[in-house]
mmCIF file with all atom_site columns, C-alpha atoms in Angstrom:
data_model
loop_
_atom_site.group_PDB
_atom_site.id
_atom_site.type_symbol
_atom_site.label_atom_id
_atom_site.label_alt_id
_atom_site.label_comp_id
_atom_site.label_asym_id
_atom_site.label_entity_id
_atom_site.label_seq_id
_atom_site.pdbx_PDB_ins_code
_atom_site.Cartn_x
_atom_site.Cartn_y
_atom_site.Cartn_z
_atom_site.occupancy
_atom_site.B_iso_or_equiv
_atom_site.pdbx_formal_charge
_atom_site.auth_seq_id
_atom_site.auth_comp_id
_atom_site.auth_asym_id
_atom_site.auth_atom_id
_atom_site.pdbx_PDB_model_num
ATOM 1   C CA . MET A 1 1   ? 81.355 11.223 10.952  1.00 0.00 ? 3   MET A CA 1
ATOM 2   C CA . GLN A 1 2   ? 84.313 13.533 10.400  1.00 0.00 ? 4   GLN A CA 1
ATOM 3   C CA . ALA A 1 3   ? 83.725 13.406 6.637   1.00 0.00 ? 5   ALA A CA 1
ATOM 4   C CA . ALA A 1 4   ? 80.077 14.400 7.079   1.00 0.00 ? 6   ALA A CA 1
ATOM 5   C CA . MET A 1 5   ? 81.181 17.393 9.154   1.00 0.00 ? 7   MET A CA 1
ATOM 6   C CA . GLU A 1 6   ? 83.749 18.346 6.521   1.00 0.00 ? 8   GLU A CA 1
ATOM 7   C CA . ILE A 1 7   ? 81.119 18.127 3.780   1.00 0.00 ? 9   ILE A CA 1
ATOM 8   C CA . SER A 1 8   ? 78.758 20.249 5.844   1.00 0.00 ? 10  SER A CA 1
ATOM 9   C CA . HIS A 1 9   ? 81.430 22.863 6.480   1.00 0.00 ? 11  HIS A CA 1
ATOM 10  C CA . ARG A 1 10  ? 82.702 22.906 2.897   1.00 0.00 ? 12  ARG A CA 1
ATOM 11  C CA . TYR A 1 11  ? 79.354 23.193 1.122   1.00 0.00 ? 13  TYR A CA 1
ATOM 12  C CA . CYS A 1 12  ? 77.138 24.791 3.764   1.00 0.00 ? 14  CYS A CA 1
ATOM 13  C CA . SER A 1 13  ? 79.466 27.145 5.629   1.00 0.00 ? 15  SER A CA 1
ATOM 14  C CA . SER A 1 14  ? 77.287 30.244 5.285   1.00 0.00 ? 16  SER A CA 1
ATOM 15  C CA . GLU A 1 15  ? 74.235 28.368 6.601   1.00 0.00 ? 17  GLU A CA 1
ATOM 16  C CA . LEU A 1 16  ? 76.260 26.935 9.493   1.00 0.00 ? 18  LEU A CA 1
ATOM 17  C CA . GLU A 1 17  ? 77.708 30.356 10.347  1.00 0.00 ? 19  GLU A CA 1
ATOM 18  C CA . SER A 1 18  ? 74.273 31.988 10.332  1.00 0.00 ? 20  SER A CA 1
ATOM 19  C CA . TYR A 1 19  ? 72.875 29.258 12.552  1.00 0.00 ? 21  TYR A CA 1
ATOM 20  C CA . GLY A 1 20  ? 75.830 29.451 14.953  1.00 0.00 ? 22  GLY A CA 1
ATOM 21  C CA . SER A 1 21  ? 75.548 33.230 15.202  1.00 0.00 ? 23  SER A CA 1
ATOM 22  C CA . CYS A 1 22  ? 71.835 32.960 15.905  1.00 0.00 ? 24  CYS A CA 1
ATOM 23  C CA . VAL A 1 23  ? 72.382 30.356 18.635  1.00 0.00 ? 25  VAL A CA 1
ATOM 24  C CA . SER A 1 24  ? 75.052 32.570 20.244  1.00 0.00 ? 26  SER A CA 1
ATOM 25  C CA . SER A 1 25  ? 72.801 35.620 20.086  1.00 0.00 ? 27  SER A CA 1
ATOM 26  C CA . HIS A 1 26  ? 69.784 33.847 21.618  1.00 0.00 ? 28  HIS A CA 1
ATOM 27  C CA . PRO A 1 27  ? 71.132 31.658 24.449  1.00 0.00 ? 29  PRO A CA 1
ATOM 28  C CA . SER A 1 28  ? 67.771 31.151 26.141  1.00 0.00 ? 30  SER A CA 1
ATOM 29  C CA . SER A 1 29  ? 65.497 30.985 23.094  1.00 0.00 ? 31  SER A CA 1
ATOM 30  C CA . TRP A 1 30  ? 67.718 29.668 20.289  1.00 0.00 ? 32  TRP A CA 1
ATOM 31  C CA . GLN A 1 31  ? 65.635 26.526 19.764  1.00 0.00 ? 33  GLN A CA 1
ATOM 32  C CA . HIS A 1 32  ? 62.672 28.667 18.740  1.00 0.00 ? 34  HIS A CA 1
ATOM 33  C CA . ASP A 1 33  ? 64.401 31.739 17.314  1.00 0.00 ? 35  ASP A CA 1
ATOM 34  C CA . CYS A 1 34  ? 66.896 29.820 15.169  1.00 0.00 ? 36  CYS A CA 1
ATOM 35  C CA . HIS A 1 35  ? 64.713 26.954 13.981  1.00 0.00 ? 37  HIS A CA 1
ATOM 36  C CA . HIS A 1 36  ? 64.399 28.355 10.445  1.00 0.00 ? 38  HIS A CA 1
ATOM 37  C CA . LEU A 1 37  ? 68.195 28.490 10.165  1.00 0.00 ? 39  LEU A CA 1
ATOM 38  C CA . LYS A 1 38  ? 68.503 24.923 11.449  1.00 0.00 ? 40  LYS A CA 1
ATOM 39  C CA . VAL A 1 39  ? 66.133 23.885 8.656   1.00 0.00 ? 41  VAL A CA 1
ATOM 40  C CA . GLN A 1 40  ? 68.323 25.700 6.114   1.00 0.00 ? 42  GLN A CA 1
ATOM 41  C CA . VAL A 1 41  ? 71.401 23.799 7.333   1.00 0.00 ? 43  VAL A CA 1
ATOM 42  C CA . ALA A 1 42  ? 69.519 20.508 7.093   1.00 0.00 ? 44  ALA A CA 1
ATOM 43  C CA . LYS A 1 43  ? 68.343 21.284 3.549   1.00 0.00 ? 45  LYS A CA 1
ATOM 44  C CA . CYS A 1 44  ? 71.835 22.219 2.443   1.00 0.00 ? 46  CYS A CA 1
ATOM 45  C CA . THR A 1 45  ? 73.553 19.169 3.900   1.00 0.00 ? 47  THR A CA 1
ATOM 46  C CA . SER A 1 46  ? 70.891 16.711 2.800   1.00 0.00 ? 48  SER A CA 1
ATOM 47  C CA . SER A 1 47  ? 71.252 17.800 -0.819  1.00 0.00 ? 49  SER A CA 1
ATOM 48  C CA . HIS A 1 48  ? 74.891 16.643 -1.012  1.00 0.00 ? 50  HIS A CA 1
ATOM 49  C CA . PRO A 1 49  ? 75.379 13.333 -2.917  1.00 0.00 ? 51  PRO A CA 1
ATOM 50  C CA . VAL A 1 50  ? 77.506 11.736 -0.161  1.00 0.00 ? 52  VAL A CA 1
ATOM 51  C CA . ILE A 1 51  ? 74.835 12.448 2.455   1.00 0.00 ? 53  ILE A CA 1
ATOM 52  C CA . GLN A 1 52  ? 72.129 11.129 0.110   1.00 0.00 ? 54  GLN A CA 1
ATOM 53  C CA . LYS A 1 53  ? 74.135 7.929  -0.382  1.00 0.00 ? 55  LYS A CA 1
ATOM 54  C CA . ILE A 1 54  ? 74.503 7.433  3.376   1.00 0.00 ? 56  ILE A CA 1
ATOM 55  C CA . ARG A 1 55  ? 70.772 7.956  3.828   1.00 0.00 ? 57  ARG A CA 1
ATOM 56  C CA . THR A 1 56  ? 70.054 5.308  1.213   1.00 0.00 ? 58  THR A CA 1
ATOM 57  C CA . ASP A 1 57  ? 72.695 2.788  2.245   1.00 0.00 ? 59  ASP A CA 1
ATOM 58  C CA . CYS A 1 58  ? 72.178 3.134  5.997   1.00 0.00 ? 60  CYS A CA 1
ATOM 59  C CA . SER A 1 59  ? 68.470 3.721  6.409   1.00 0.00 ? 61  SER A CA 1
ATOM 60  C CA . GLN A 1 60  ? 67.949 0.482  8.372   1.00 0.00 ? 62  GLN A CA 1
ATOM 61  C CA . PRO A 1 61  ? 70.647 1.033  11.029  1.00 0.00 ? 63  PRO A CA 1
ATOM 62  C CA . PHE A 1 62  ? 69.580 4.675  11.369  1.00 0.00 ? 64  PHE A CA 1
ATOM 63  C CA . SER A 1 63  ? 65.921 3.700  11.817  1.00 0.00 ? 65  SER A CA 1
ATOM 64  C CA . ALA A 1 64  ? 66.952 1.163  14.465  1.00 0.00 ? 66  ALA A CA 1
ATOM 65  C CA . PHE A 1 65  ? 68.931 3.893  16.256  1.00 0.00 ? 67  PHE A CA 1
ATOM 66  C CA . GLU A 1 66  ? 65.962 6.303  16.151  1.00 0.00 ? 68  GLU A CA 1
ATOM 67  C CA . GLN A 1 67  ? 63.667 3.595  17.514  1.00 0.00 ? 69  GLN A CA 1
ATOM 68  C CA . CYS A 1 68  ? 66.119 2.860  20.313  1.00 0.00 ? 70  CYS A CA 1
ATOM 69  C CA . LEU A 1 69  ? 66.215 6.548  21.260  1.00 0.00 ? 71  LEU A CA 1
ATOM 70  C CA . LYS A 1 70  ? 62.416 6.666  21.418  1.00 0.00 ? 72  LYS A CA 1
ATOM 71  C CA . GLU A 1 71  ? 62.345 3.598  23.650  1.00 0.00 ? 73  GLU A CA 1
ATOM 72  C CA . ASN A 1 72  ? 65.217 4.772  25.888  1.00 0.00 ? 74  ASN A CA 1
ATOM 73  C CA . GLN A 1 73  ? 64.641 8.504  26.291  1.00 0.00 ? 75  GLN A CA 1
ATOM 74  C CA . ASN A 1 74  ? 65.910 8.450  29.869  1.00 0.00 ? 76  ASN A CA 1
ATOM 75  C CA . SER A 1 75  ? 68.894 6.250  29.131  1.00 0.00 ? 77  SER A CA 1
ATOM 76  C CA . VAL A 1 76  ? 70.266 6.999  25.664  1.00 0.00 ? 78  VAL A CA 1
ATOM 77  C CA . ALA A 1 77  ? 73.500 5.191  26.550  1.00 0.00 ? 79  ALA A CA 1
ATOM 78  C CA . ASN A 1 78  ? 71.537 2.000  25.889  1.00 0.00 ? 80  ASN A CA 1
ATOM 79  C CA . CYS A 1 79  ? 71.672 2.916  22.195  1.00 0.00 ? 81  CYS A CA 1
ATOM 80  C CA . SER A 1 80  ? 75.441 3.002  21.796  1.00 0.00 ? 82  SER A CA 1
ATOM 81  C CA . ASP A 1 81  ? 75.471 -0.256 19.808  1.00 0.00 ? 83  ASP A CA 1
ATOM 82  C CA . HIS A 1 82  ? 72.869 1.173  17.425  1.00 0.00 ? 84  HIS A CA 1
ATOM 83  C CA . ILE A 1 83  ? 74.797 4.395  16.788  1.00 0.00 ? 85  ILE A CA 1
ATOM 84  C CA . ASN A 1 84  ? 78.026 2.452  16.293  1.00 0.00 ? 86  ASN A CA 1
ATOM 85  C CA . LYS A 1 85  ? 76.358 0.257  13.657  1.00 0.00 ? 87  LYS A CA 1
ATOM 86  C CA . PHE A 1 86  ? 75.062 3.350  11.885  1.00 0.00 ? 88  PHE A CA 1
ATOM 87  C CA . LEU A 1 87  ? 78.465 5.071  11.990  1.00 0.00 ? 89  LEU A CA 1
ATOM 88  C CA . LEU A 1 88  ? 80.197 1.969  10.612  1.00 0.00 ? 90  LEU A CA 1
ATOM 89  C CA . CYS A 1 89  ? 77.644 1.818  7.821   1.00 0.00 ? 91  CYS A CA 1
ATOM 90  C CA . ALA A 1 90  ? 78.103 5.527  7.055   1.00 0.00 ? 92  ALA A CA 1
ATOM 91  C CA . GLU A 1 91  ? 81.881 5.216  6.928   1.00 0.00 ? 93  GLU A CA 1
ATOM 92  C CA . SER A 1 92  ? 81.610 2.164  4.681   1.00 0.00 ? 94  SER A CA 1
ATOM 93  C CA . SER A 1 93  ? 79.157 3.982  2.432   1.00 0.00 ? 95  SER A CA 1
ATOM 94  C CA . MET A 1 94  ? 81.458 6.992  2.109   1.00 0.00 ? 96  MET A CA 1
ATOM 95  C CA . ALA A 1 95  ? 84.451 4.759  1.398   1.00 0.00 ? 97  ALA A CA 1
ATOM 96  C CA . SER A 1 96  ? 82.603 2.983  -1.397  1.00 0.00 ? 98  SER A CA 1
ATOM 97  C CA . LYS A 1 97  ? 81.659 6.355  -2.891  1.00 0.00 ? 99  LYS A CA 1
ATOM 98  C CA . THR A 1 98  ? 85.182 7.736  -2.879  1.00 0.00 ? 100 THR A CA 1
ATOM 99  C CA . GLU A 1 99  ? 87.214 4.715  -3.939  1.00 0.00 ? 101 GLU A CA 1
ATOM 100 C CA . PRO A 1 100 ? 88.228 4.830  -7.594  1.00 0.00 ? 102 PRO A CA 1
ATOM 101 C CA . ARG A 1 101 ? 86.868 2.118  -9.819  1.00 0.00 ? 103 ARG A CA 1
ATOM 102 C CA . PRO A 1 102 ? 89.268 -0.065 -11.774 1.00 0.00 ? 104 PRO A CA 1
ATOM 103 C CA . PRO A 1 103 ? 89.409 0.744  -15.466 1.00 0.00 ? 105 PRO A CA 1
ATOM 104 C CA . THR A 1 104 ? 87.257 -1.297 -17.782 1.00 0.00 ? 106 THR A CA 1
ATOM 105 C CA . ILE A 1 105 ? 89.225 -3.276 -20.358 1.00 0.00 ? 107 ILE A CA 1
ATOM 106 C CA . HIS A 1 106 ? 87.584 -3.755 -23.752 1.00 0.00 ? 108 HIS A CA 1
#
C-alpha cells in the first residue's frame, strides 16, 4: 500500500495537492465541491502501469472486498480478511513487476 501511495505522490502530486487544498477550503461541502478533483486524482493514478497491473492481477480479491463492504455496511470490520487478501495480492503484484528478470542465455 505504501508503494501505491508513493506512486500517487510521485506522478500525481499536483492533482493530489489541488484536491487536498479543496478539501481544506470546503470542510462542510468538500464531497460535492471537490468531486471533480477527486476524479482527476483517480484518472492520474489509474493510468500508471503498476496500478494497472494490480487492477488486473488482483481483481478477484478486490471484488470480494467490495462485495463484503456492501454486505457489511454497518460493520466493515467484518471485511478485514478480504482487505488483507487484496493487500497481499497487491504487494505480490508490485514485487513481480519490479524484480529484475534473469538474463536470457542464447
